[in-house]
JSON list of C-alpha atoms in Angstrom, two decimals:
[
{"chain": "A", "resi": 55, "resn": "UNK", "atom": "CA", "xyz": [110.33, 167.86, 39.59]},
{"chain": "A", "resi": 56, "resn": "UNK", "atom": "CA", "xyz": [109.01, 170.93, 37.79]},
{"chain": "A", "resi": 57, "resn": "UNK", "atom": "CA", "xyz": [105.55, 172.29, 38.52]},
{"chain": "A", "resi": 58, "resn": "UNK", "atom": "CA", "xyz": [103.32, 174.66, 36.59]},
{"chain": "A", "resi": 59, "resn": "UNK", "atom": "CA", "xyz": [102.35, 177.13, 39.30]},
{"chain": "A", "resi": 60, "resn": "UNK", "atom": "CA", "xyz": [99.23, 178.20, 37.36]},
{"chain": "A", "resi": 61, "resn": "UNK", "atom": "CA", "xyz": [97.95, 174.63, 37.15]},
{"chain": "A", "resi": 62, "resn": "UNK", "atom": "CA", "xyz": [96.03, 172.40, 39.51]},
{"chain": "A", "resi": 63, "resn": "UNK", "atom": "CA", "xyz": [96.72, 168.69, 39.80]},
{"chain": "A", "resi": 64, "resn": "UNK", "atom": "CA", "xyz": [94.81, 165.43, 40.11]},
{"chain": "A", "resi": 65, "resn": "UNK", "atom": "CA", "xyz": [96.10, 162.61, 42.31]},
{"chain": "A", "resi": 66, "resn": "UNK", "atom": "CA", "xyz": [96.31, 160.56, 39.09]},
{"chain": "A", "resi": 67, "resn": "UNK", "atom": "CA", "xyz": [99.08, 163.00, 37.95]},
{"chain": "A", "resi": 68, "resn": "UNK", "atom": "CA", "xyz": [97.21, 165.00, 35.32]},
{"chain": "A", "resi": 69, "resn": "UNK", "atom": "CA", "xyz": [97.49, 168.79, 35.41]},
{"chain": "A", "resi": 70, "resn": "UNK", "atom": "CA", "xyz": [94.76, 171.26, 34.50]},
{"chain": "A", "resi": 71, "resn": "UNK", "atom": "CA", "xyz": [95.21, 174.93, 33.66]},
{"chain": "A", "resi": 72, "resn": "UNK", "atom": "CA", "xyz": [92.56, 177.54, 32.95]},
{"chain": "A", "resi": 73, "resn": "UNK", "atom": "CA", "xyz": [92.76, 179.24, 29.56]},
{"chain": "A", "resi": 74, "resn": "UNK", "atom": "CA", "xyz": [89.80, 181.58, 29.29]},
{"chain": "A", "resi": 75, "resn": "UNK", "atom": "CA", "xyz": [86.68, 179.44, 29.69]},
{"chain": "A", "resi": 76, "resn": "UNK", "atom": "CA", "xyz": [88.58, 176.27, 28.69]},
{"chain": "A", "resi": 77, "resn": "UNK", "atom": "CA", "xyz": [90.78, 173.88, 30.64]},
{"chain": "A", "resi": 78, "resn": "UNK", "atom": "CA", "xyz": [94.07, 172.65, 29.14]},
{"chain": "A", "resi": 79, "resn": "UNK", "atom": "CA", "xyz": [95.24, 169.28, 30.44]},
{"chain": "A", "resi": 80, "resn": "UNK", "atom": "CA", "xyz": [98.25, 166.98, 30.27]},
{"chain": "A", "resi": 81, "resn": "UNK", "atom": "CA", "xyz": [100.41, 164.84, 32.53]},
{"chain": "A", "resi": 82, "resn": "UNK", "atom": "CA", "xyz": [102.71, 166.25, 35.19]},
{"chain": "A", "resi": 83, "resn": "UNK", "atom": "CA", "xyz": [106.47, 166.40, 34.99]},
{"chain": "A", "resi": 84, "resn": "UNK", "atom": "CA", "xyz": [106.53, 163.78, 37.77]},
{"chain": "A", "resi": 85, "resn": "UNK", "atom": "CA", "xyz": [104.36, 161.43, 35.68]},
{"chain": "A", "resi": 86, "resn": "UNK", "atom": "CA", "xyz": [106.46, 161.78, 32.52]},
{"chain": "A", "resi": 87, "resn": "UNK", "atom": "CA", "xyz": [109.64, 161.16, 34.58]},
{"chain": "A", "resi": 88, "resn": "UNK", "atom": "CA", "xyz": [108.12, 158.00, 36.08]},
{"chain": "A", "resi": 89, "resn": "UNK", "atom": "CA", "xyz": [107.07, 156.74, 32.65]},
{"chain": "A", "resi": 90, "resn": "UNK", "atom": "CA", "xyz": [110.43, 157.67, 31.05]},
{"chain": "A", "resi": 91, "resn": "UNK", "atom": "CA", "xyz": [110.48, 157.72, 27.22]},
{"chain": "A", "resi": 92, "resn": "UNK", "atom": "CA", "xyz": [106.93, 158.27, 25.93]},
{"chain": "A", "resi": 93, "resn": "UNK", "atom": "CA", "xyz": [106.46, 156.42, 22.63]},
{"chain": "A", "resi": 94, "resn": "UNK", "atom": "CA", "xyz": [102.70, 156.68, 22.02]},
{"chain": "A", "resi": 95, "resn": "UNK", "atom": "CA", "xyz": [99.78, 158.86, 23.10]},
{"chain": "A", "resi": 96, "resn": "UNK", "atom": "CA", "xyz": [96.13, 157.98, 22.43]},
{"chain": "A", "resi": 97, "resn": "UNK", "atom": "CA", "xyz": [93.69, 160.86, 22.84]},
{"chain": "A", "resi": 98, "resn": "UNK", "atom": "CA", "xyz": [89.89, 161.19, 22.65]},
{"chain": "A", "resi": 99, "resn": "UNK", "atom": "CA", "xyz": [87.79, 162.54, 19.80]},
{"chain": "A", "resi": 100, "resn": "UNK", "atom": "CA", "xyz": [86.81, 166.21, 19.78]},
{"chain": "A", "resi": 101, "resn": "UNK", "atom": "CA", "xyz": [83.20, 166.47, 20.93]},
{"chain": "A", "resi": 102, "resn": "UNK", "atom": "CA", "xyz": [83.36, 163.64, 23.49]},
{"chain": "A", "resi": 103, "resn": "UNK", "atom": "CA", "xyz": [81.62, 164.37, 26.78]},
{"chain": "A", "resi": 104, "resn": "UNK", "atom": "CA", "xyz": [83.46, 162.90, 29.75]},
{"chain": "A", "resi": 105, "resn": "UNK", "atom": "CA", "xyz": [82.93, 162.94, 33.51]},
{"chain": "A", "resi": 106, "resn": "UNK", "atom": "CA", "xyz": [85.60, 163.67, 36.10]},
{"chain": "A", "resi": 107, "resn": "UNK", "atom": "CA", "xyz": [87.62, 160.47, 36.59]},
{"chain": "A", "resi": 108, "resn": "UNK", "atom": "CA", "xyz": [86.74, 158.99, 33.17]},
{"chain": "A", "resi": 109, "resn": "UNK", "atom": "CA", "xyz": [89.73, 157.89, 31.16]},
{"chain": "A", "resi": 110, "resn": "UNK", "atom": "CA", "xyz": [90.39, 160.13, 28.17]},
{"chain": "A", "resi": 111, "resn": "UNK", "atom": "CA", "xyz": [93.30, 158.26, 26.66]},
{"chain": "A", "resi": 112, "resn": "UNK", "atom": "CA", "xyz": [96.47, 156.28, 27.13]},
{"chain": "A", "resi": 113, "resn": "UNK", "atom": "CA", "xyz": [100.12, 157.19, 27.29]},
{"chain": "A", "resi": 114, "resn": "UNK", "atom": "CA", "xyz": [102.65, 154.46, 26.53]},
{"chain": "A", "resi": 115, "resn": "UNK", "atom": "CA", "xyz": [106.34, 154.52, 27.32]},
{"chain": "A", "resi": 116, "resn": "UNK", "atom": "CA", "xyz": [109.19, 152.06, 27.00]},
{"chain": "A", "resi": 117, "resn": "UNK", "atom": "CA", "xyz": [108.36, 151.04, 30.60]},
{"chain": "A", "resi": 118, "resn": "UNK", "atom": "CA", "xyz": [104.56, 150.96, 30.84]},
{"chain": "A", "resi": 119, "resn": "UNK", "atom": "CA", "xyz": [101.17, 152.05, 29.54]},
{"chain": "A", "resi": 120, "resn": "UNK", "atom": "CA", "xyz": [99.04, 154.30, 31.72]},
{"chain": "A", "resi": 121, "resn": "UNK", "atom": "CA", "xyz": [95.47, 155.48, 31.42]},
{"chain": "A", "resi": 122, "resn": "UNK", "atom": "CA", "xyz": [94.83, 159.21, 31.42]},
{"chain": "A", "resi": 123, "resn": "UNK", "atom": "CA", "xyz": [91.98, 160.49, 33.59]},
{"chain": "A", "resi": 124, "resn": "UNK", "atom": "CA", "xyz": [89.82, 163.59, 33.33]},
{"chain": "A", "resi": 125, "resn": "UNK", "atom": "CA", "xyz": [90.65, 165.98, 36.20]},
{"chain": "A", "resi": 126, "resn": "UNK", "atom": "CA", "xyz": [87.22, 167.58, 35.67]},
{"chain": "A", "resi": 127, "resn": "UNK", "atom": "CA", "xyz": [84.18, 166.69, 33.60]},
{"chain": "A", "resi": 128, "resn": "UNK", "atom": "CA", "xyz": [83.65, 168.39, 30.27]},
{"chain": "A", "resi": 129, "resn": "UNK", "atom": "CA", "xyz": [83.46, 168.37, 26.49]},
{"chain": "A", "resi": 130, "resn": "UNK", "atom": "CA", "xyz": [86.67, 167.81, 24.53]},
{"chain": "A", "resi": 131, "resn": "UNK", "atom": "CA", "xyz": [87.18, 170.79, 22.21]},
{"chain": "A", "resi": 132, "resn": "UNK", "atom": "CA", "xyz": [90.78, 170.15, 21.05]},
{"chain": "A", "resi": 133, "resn": "UNK", "atom": "CA", "xyz": [93.46, 167.46, 21.15]},
{"chain": "A", "resi": 134, "resn": "UNK", "atom": "CA", "xyz": [97.18, 167.95, 20.57]},
{"chain": "A", "resi": 135, "resn": "UNK", "atom": "CA", "xyz": [97.58, 166.37, 17.13]},
{"chain": "A", "resi": 136, "resn": "UNK", "atom": "CA", "xyz": [101.37, 166.82, 17.25]},
{"chain": "A", "resi": 137, "resn": "UNK", "atom": "CA", "xyz": [101.64, 164.06, 19.85]},
{"chain": "A", "resi": 138, "resn": "UNK", "atom": "CA", "xyz": [100.58, 161.43, 17.28]},
{"chain": "A", "resi": 139, "resn": "UNK", "atom": "CA", "xyz": [103.84, 161.91, 15.36]},
{"chain": "A", "resi": 140, "resn": "UNK", "atom": "CA", "xyz": [106.03, 163.23, 18.19]},
{"chain": "A", "resi": 141, "resn": "UNK", "atom": "CA", "xyz": [104.93, 161.71, 21.52]},
{"chain": "A", "resi": 142, "resn": "UNK", "atom": "CA", "xyz": [108.33, 162.55, 23.03]},
{"chain": "A", "resi": 143, "resn": "UNK", "atom": "CA", "xyz": [107.14, 166.18, 23.31]},
{"chain": "A", "resi": 144, "resn": "UNK", "atom": "CA", "xyz": [105.42, 165.01, 26.52]},
{"chain": "A", "resi": 145, "resn": "UNK", "atom": "CA", "xyz": [108.86, 164.26, 28.00]},
{"chain": "A", "resi": 146, "resn": "UNK", "atom": "CA", "xyz": [110.45, 167.45, 26.73]},
{"chain": "A", "resi": 147, "resn": "UNK", "atom": "CA", "xyz": [107.75, 169.95, 27.71]},
{"chain": "A", "resi": 148, "resn": "UNK", "atom": "CA", "xyz": [104.82, 168.40, 29.63]},
{"chain": "A", "resi": 149, "resn": "UNK", "atom": "CA", "xyz": [103.19, 171.73, 30.56]},
{"chain": "A", "resi": 150, "resn": "UNK", "atom": "CA", "xyz": [103.29, 173.65, 27.29]},
{"chain": "A", "resi": 151, "resn": "UNK", "atom": "CA", "xyz": [104.03, 171.93, 23.96]},
{"chain": "A", "resi": 152, "resn": "UNK", "atom": "CA", "xyz": [103.12, 168.56, 25.52]},
{"chain": "A", "resi": 153, "resn": "UNK", "atom": "CA", "xyz": [99.54, 169.48, 26.44]},
{"chain": "A", "resi": 154, "resn": "UNK", "atom": "CA", "xyz": [97.08, 166.71, 25.56]},
{"chain": "A", "resi": 155, "resn": "UNK", "atom": "CA", "xyz": [93.51, 167.98, 25.56]},
{"chain": "A", "resi": 156, "resn": "UNK", "atom": "CA", "xyz": [91.47, 171.15, 25.91]},
{"chain": "A", "resi": 157, "resn": "UNK", "atom": "CA", "xyz": [87.95, 170.91, 27.25]},
{"chain": "A", "resi": 158, "resn": "UNK", "atom": "CA", "xyz": [85.01, 173.05, 28.24]},
{"chain": "A", "resi": 159, "resn": "UNK", "atom": "CA", "xyz": [84.24, 172.14, 31.86]},
{"chain": "A", "resi": 160, "resn": "UNK", "atom": "CA", "xyz": [80.73, 170.96, 32.64]},
{"chain": "A", "resi": 161, "resn": "UNK", "atom": "CA", "xyz": [81.08, 171.96, 36.32]},
{"chain": "A", "resi": 162, "resn": "UNK", "atom": "CA", "xyz": [83.68, 174.72, 36.86]},
{"chain": "A", "resi": 163, "resn": "UNK", "atom": "CA", "xyz": [83.43, 174.15, 40.64]},
{"chain": "A", "resi": 164, "resn": "UNK", "atom": "CA", "xyz": [85.31, 170.85, 40.21]},
{"chain": "A", "resi": 165, "resn": "UNK", "atom": "CA", "xyz": [88.42, 173.03, 39.83]},
{"chain": "A", "resi": 166, "resn": "UNK", "atom": "CA", "xyz": [88.34, 173.57, 43.61]},
{"chain": "A", "resi": 167, "resn": "UNK", "atom": "CA", "xyz": [88.72, 169.81, 44.20]},
{"chain": "A", "resi": 168, "resn": "UNK", "atom": "CA", "xyz": [92.09, 169.67, 42.43]},
{"chain": "A", "resi": 169, "resn": "UNK", "atom": "CA", "xyz": [95.39, 169.99, 44.27]},
{"chain": "A", "resi": 170, "resn": "UNK", "atom": "CA", "xyz": [97.26, 173.29, 44.30]},
{"chain": "A", "resi": 171, "resn": "UNK", "atom": "CA", "xyz": [100.93, 172.98, 43.20]},
{"chain": "A", "resi": 172, "resn": "UNK", "atom": "CA", "xyz": [102.26, 172.85, 46.77]},
{"chain": "A", "resi": 173, "resn": "UNK", "atom": "CA", "xyz": [99.65, 170.22, 47.74]},
{"chain": "A", "resi": 174, "resn": "UNK", "atom": "CA", "xyz": [100.58, 168.11, 44.71]},
{"chain": "A", "resi": 175, "resn": "UNK", "atom": "CA", "xyz": [104.27, 168.41, 45.60]},
{"chain": "A", "resi": 176, "resn": "UNK", "atom": "CA", "xyz": [103.49, 167.13, 49.12]},
{"chain": "A", "resi": 177, "resn": "UNK", "atom": "CA", "xyz": [101.36, 164.32, 47.66]},
{"chain": "A", "resi": 178, "resn": "UNK", "atom": "CA", "xyz": [104.20, 163.18, 45.39]},
{"chain": "A", "resi": 179, "resn": "UNK", "atom": "CA", "xyz": [106.74, 163.48, 48.24]},
{"chain": "A", "resi": 180, "resn": "UNK", "atom": "CA", "xyz": [104.54, 161.22, 50.34]},
{"chain": "A", "resi": 181, "resn": "UNK", "atom": "CA", "xyz": [104.63, 158.49, 47.71]},
{"chain": "A", "resi": 182, "resn": "UNK", "atom": "CA", "xyz": [102.42, 159.84, 44.95]},
{"chain": "A", "resi": 183, "resn": "UNK", "atom": "CA", "xyz": [100.00, 156.94, 44.82]},
{"chain": "A", "resi": 184, "resn": "UNK", "atom": "CA", "xyz": [96.29, 157.48, 44.23]}
]
């Protein structure tokens, strides 16, 4: 399992990484491995205001469909349009090209509630269930 050491993680397997005053978000390498071949990604509309824990979309694979959850509350400012035509990017590069959303956090302090990479690794090793 690969980790982005600059990211923080939610127990629902989304990652969040600071980029200036925005947060970039996607699913972890562990999550994409569990799903296997991603065939469809549904993302929110730019401008949506979501709370931490709200679902912001769906990722579907040949095995299952899974909801995507906001690791922090905020306003969606960008979605990765490339995933509509090439959802497999999530499998190939979940932390860079496979990012899903960018948002402006409504409460930057929620960052501190997310798991550091080593904590997420321990969480996954212990069974990875939320």
